Coordinates of C-alpha atoms in Angstrom, one line a residue:
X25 CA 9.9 3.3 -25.4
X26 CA 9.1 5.4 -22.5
X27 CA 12.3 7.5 -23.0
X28 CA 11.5 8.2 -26.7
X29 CA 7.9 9.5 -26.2
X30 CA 9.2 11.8 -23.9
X31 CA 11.4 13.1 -26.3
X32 CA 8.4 13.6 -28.5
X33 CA 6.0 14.6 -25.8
X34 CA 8.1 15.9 -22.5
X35 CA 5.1 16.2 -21.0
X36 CA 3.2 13.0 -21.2
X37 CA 1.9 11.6 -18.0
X38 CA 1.6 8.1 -18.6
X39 CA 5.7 7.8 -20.2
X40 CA 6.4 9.5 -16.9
X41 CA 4.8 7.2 -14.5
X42 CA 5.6 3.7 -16.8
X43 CA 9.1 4.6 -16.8
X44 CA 9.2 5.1 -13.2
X45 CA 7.8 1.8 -12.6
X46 CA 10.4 0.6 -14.3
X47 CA 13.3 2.2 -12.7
X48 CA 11.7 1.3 -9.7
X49 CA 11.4 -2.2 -10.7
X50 CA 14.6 -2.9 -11.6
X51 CA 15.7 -0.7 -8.5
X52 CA 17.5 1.9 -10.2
X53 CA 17.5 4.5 -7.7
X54 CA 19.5 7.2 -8.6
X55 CA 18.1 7.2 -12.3
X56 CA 14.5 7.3 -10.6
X57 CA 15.6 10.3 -8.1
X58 CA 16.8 11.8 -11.2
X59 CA 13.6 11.4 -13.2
X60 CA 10.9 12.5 -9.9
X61 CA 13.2 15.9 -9.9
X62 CA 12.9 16.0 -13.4
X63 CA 9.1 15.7 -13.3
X64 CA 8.6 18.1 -10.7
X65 CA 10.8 20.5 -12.6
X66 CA 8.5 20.1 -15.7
X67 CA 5.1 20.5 -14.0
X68 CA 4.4 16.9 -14.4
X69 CA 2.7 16.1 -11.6
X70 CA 0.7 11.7 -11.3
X71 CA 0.7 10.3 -8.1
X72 CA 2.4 7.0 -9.1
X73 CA 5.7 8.8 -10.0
X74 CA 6.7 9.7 -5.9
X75 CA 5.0 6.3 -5.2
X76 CA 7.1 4.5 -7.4
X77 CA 10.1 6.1 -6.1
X78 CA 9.1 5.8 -2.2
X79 CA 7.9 2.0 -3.2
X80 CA 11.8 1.2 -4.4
X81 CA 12.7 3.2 -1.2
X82 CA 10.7 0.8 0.9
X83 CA 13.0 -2.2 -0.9
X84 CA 16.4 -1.5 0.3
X85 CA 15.1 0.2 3.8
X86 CA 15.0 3.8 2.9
X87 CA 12.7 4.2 5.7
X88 CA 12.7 8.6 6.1
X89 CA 12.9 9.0 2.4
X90 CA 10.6 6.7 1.3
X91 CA 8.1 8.2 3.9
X92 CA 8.8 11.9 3.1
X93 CA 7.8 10.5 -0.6
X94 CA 4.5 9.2 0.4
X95 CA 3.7 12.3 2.3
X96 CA 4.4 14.2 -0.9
X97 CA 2.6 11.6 -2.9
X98 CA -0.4 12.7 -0.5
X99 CA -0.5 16.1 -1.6
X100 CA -0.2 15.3 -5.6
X101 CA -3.9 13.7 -4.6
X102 CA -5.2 13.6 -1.1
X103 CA -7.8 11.2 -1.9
X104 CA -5.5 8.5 -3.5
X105 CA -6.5 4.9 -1.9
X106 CA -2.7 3.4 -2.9
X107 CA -1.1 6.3 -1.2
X108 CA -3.1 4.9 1.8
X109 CA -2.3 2.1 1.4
X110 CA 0.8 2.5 1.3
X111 CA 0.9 4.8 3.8
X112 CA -0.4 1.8 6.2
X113 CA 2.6 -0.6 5.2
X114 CA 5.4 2.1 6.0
X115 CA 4.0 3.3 9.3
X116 CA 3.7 -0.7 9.7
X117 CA 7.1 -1.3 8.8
X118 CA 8.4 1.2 11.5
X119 CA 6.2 0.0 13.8
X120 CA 3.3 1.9 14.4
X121 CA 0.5 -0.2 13.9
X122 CA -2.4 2.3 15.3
X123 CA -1.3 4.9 12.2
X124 CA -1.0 2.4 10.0
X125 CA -4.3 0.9 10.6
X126 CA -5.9 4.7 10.4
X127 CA -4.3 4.9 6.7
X128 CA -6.0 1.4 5.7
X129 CA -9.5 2.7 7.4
X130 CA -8.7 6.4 5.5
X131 CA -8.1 3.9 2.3
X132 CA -11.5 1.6 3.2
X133 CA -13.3 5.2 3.8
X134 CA -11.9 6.9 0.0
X135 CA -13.3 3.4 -1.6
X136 CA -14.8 1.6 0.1
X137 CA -14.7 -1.3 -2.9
X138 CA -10.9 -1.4 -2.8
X139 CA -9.7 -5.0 -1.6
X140 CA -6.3 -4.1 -0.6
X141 CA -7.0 -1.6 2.6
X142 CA -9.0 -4.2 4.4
X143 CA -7.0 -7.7 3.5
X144 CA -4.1 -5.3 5.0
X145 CA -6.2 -4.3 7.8
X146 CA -7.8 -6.9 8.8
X147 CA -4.3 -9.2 8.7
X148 CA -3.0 -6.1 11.2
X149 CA -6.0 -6.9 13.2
X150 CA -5.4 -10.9 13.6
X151 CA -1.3 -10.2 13.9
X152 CA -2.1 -7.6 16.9
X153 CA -4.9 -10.1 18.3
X154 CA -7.3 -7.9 17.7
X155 CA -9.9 -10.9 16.6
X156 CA -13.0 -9.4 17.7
X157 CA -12.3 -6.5 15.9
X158 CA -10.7 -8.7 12.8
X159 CA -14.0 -10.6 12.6
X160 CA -16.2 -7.8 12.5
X161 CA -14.4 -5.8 9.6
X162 CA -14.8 -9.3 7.6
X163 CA -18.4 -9.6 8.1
X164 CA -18.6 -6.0 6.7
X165 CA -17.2 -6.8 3.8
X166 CA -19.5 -6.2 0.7
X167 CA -21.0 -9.5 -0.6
X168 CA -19.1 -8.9 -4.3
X169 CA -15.9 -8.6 -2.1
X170 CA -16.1 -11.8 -0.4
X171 CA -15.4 -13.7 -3.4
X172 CA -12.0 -11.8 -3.6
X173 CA -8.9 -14.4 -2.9
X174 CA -7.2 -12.3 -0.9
X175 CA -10.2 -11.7 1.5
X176 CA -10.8 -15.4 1.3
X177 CA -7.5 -15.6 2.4
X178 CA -7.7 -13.3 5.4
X179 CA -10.8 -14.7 6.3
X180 CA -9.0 -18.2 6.2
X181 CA -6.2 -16.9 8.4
X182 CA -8.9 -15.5 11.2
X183 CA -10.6 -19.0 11.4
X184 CA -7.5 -20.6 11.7
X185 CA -6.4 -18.8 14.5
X186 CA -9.9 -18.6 15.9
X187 CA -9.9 -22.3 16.0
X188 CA -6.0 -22.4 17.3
X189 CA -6.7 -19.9 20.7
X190 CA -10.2 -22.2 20.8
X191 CA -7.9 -25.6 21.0
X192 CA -5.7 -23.9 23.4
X193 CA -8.2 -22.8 25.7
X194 CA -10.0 -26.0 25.8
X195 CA -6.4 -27.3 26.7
X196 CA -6.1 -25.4 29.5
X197 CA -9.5 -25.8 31.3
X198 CA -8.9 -29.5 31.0

């Protein structure tokens, strides 16, 4: 479907980005390399396209590529919370937890309503034991966003390893 309003409309954004996702989806690589060329080529230019691409990157380890494609992904729209976002998980996945927890704060700061940057940073938090700092970003959180399940979920996770280091200390003064 995506193919064939292309062919009636070359130009059409949404075709574009919906059959990226799918490429991406089904991991077709070299078909989506294909298409972001082909994109760029015809001045179509939506953020989800180099995302989608640098998203199936991240799924078979394409580590340079897939961030060269977020950093391009950035200049489509600077302001883009999922770039962000997703700019946190790949510095994160090579290991550089300080620039990806400035992405998921650049993210928090773009929208501050968007769920995703802070589950993501406030799980970095707890998994670098950072609790203090954990426990303040949930109180933060917007009263409308605390009913979010994957906030709950964070949330849950920080008590539970609030109560574990608690149990452990009170072990060891014993």
């Amino acid at each position: 479907k995506y193919r064939r309003a292309l062919e009636i409309k070359p130009n059409f954004n949404l075709a574009w980005v919906g059959l990226s996702g799918v490429y991406a989806f089904e991991g077709r690589l070299s078909e989506l390399k294909e298409l972001y060329a082909d994109a760029i080529s015809r001045g179509v230019y939506d953020v989800e396209i180099p995302l989608n691409y640098a998203n199936a990157l991240m799924q078979v380890k394409k580590w340079k590529m897939a961030g060269e494609l977020y950093e391009s992904a950035l200049s489509f729209e600077p302001q883009n919370t999922k770039t962000m976002i997703n700019l946190g998980v790949w510095y994160e996945r090579l290991g550089d937890k300080e620039e990806a927890a400035d992405n998921y704060r650049k993210g928090i700061e773009i929208d501050p309503a968007a769920v995703k940057p802070t589950y993501n940073l406030v799980l970095l938090l707890i998994r670098q034991d950072q609790l203090d700092a954990a426990h303040e970003l949930v109180n933060e959180i917007p009263e409308k966003l605390k009913r979010d399940e994957r906030l709950l979920k964070a949330r849950y996770e920080l008590v539970v390893k609030l109560v574990n280091e608690a149990k452990d200390f009170s072990k060891a003064a014993d």
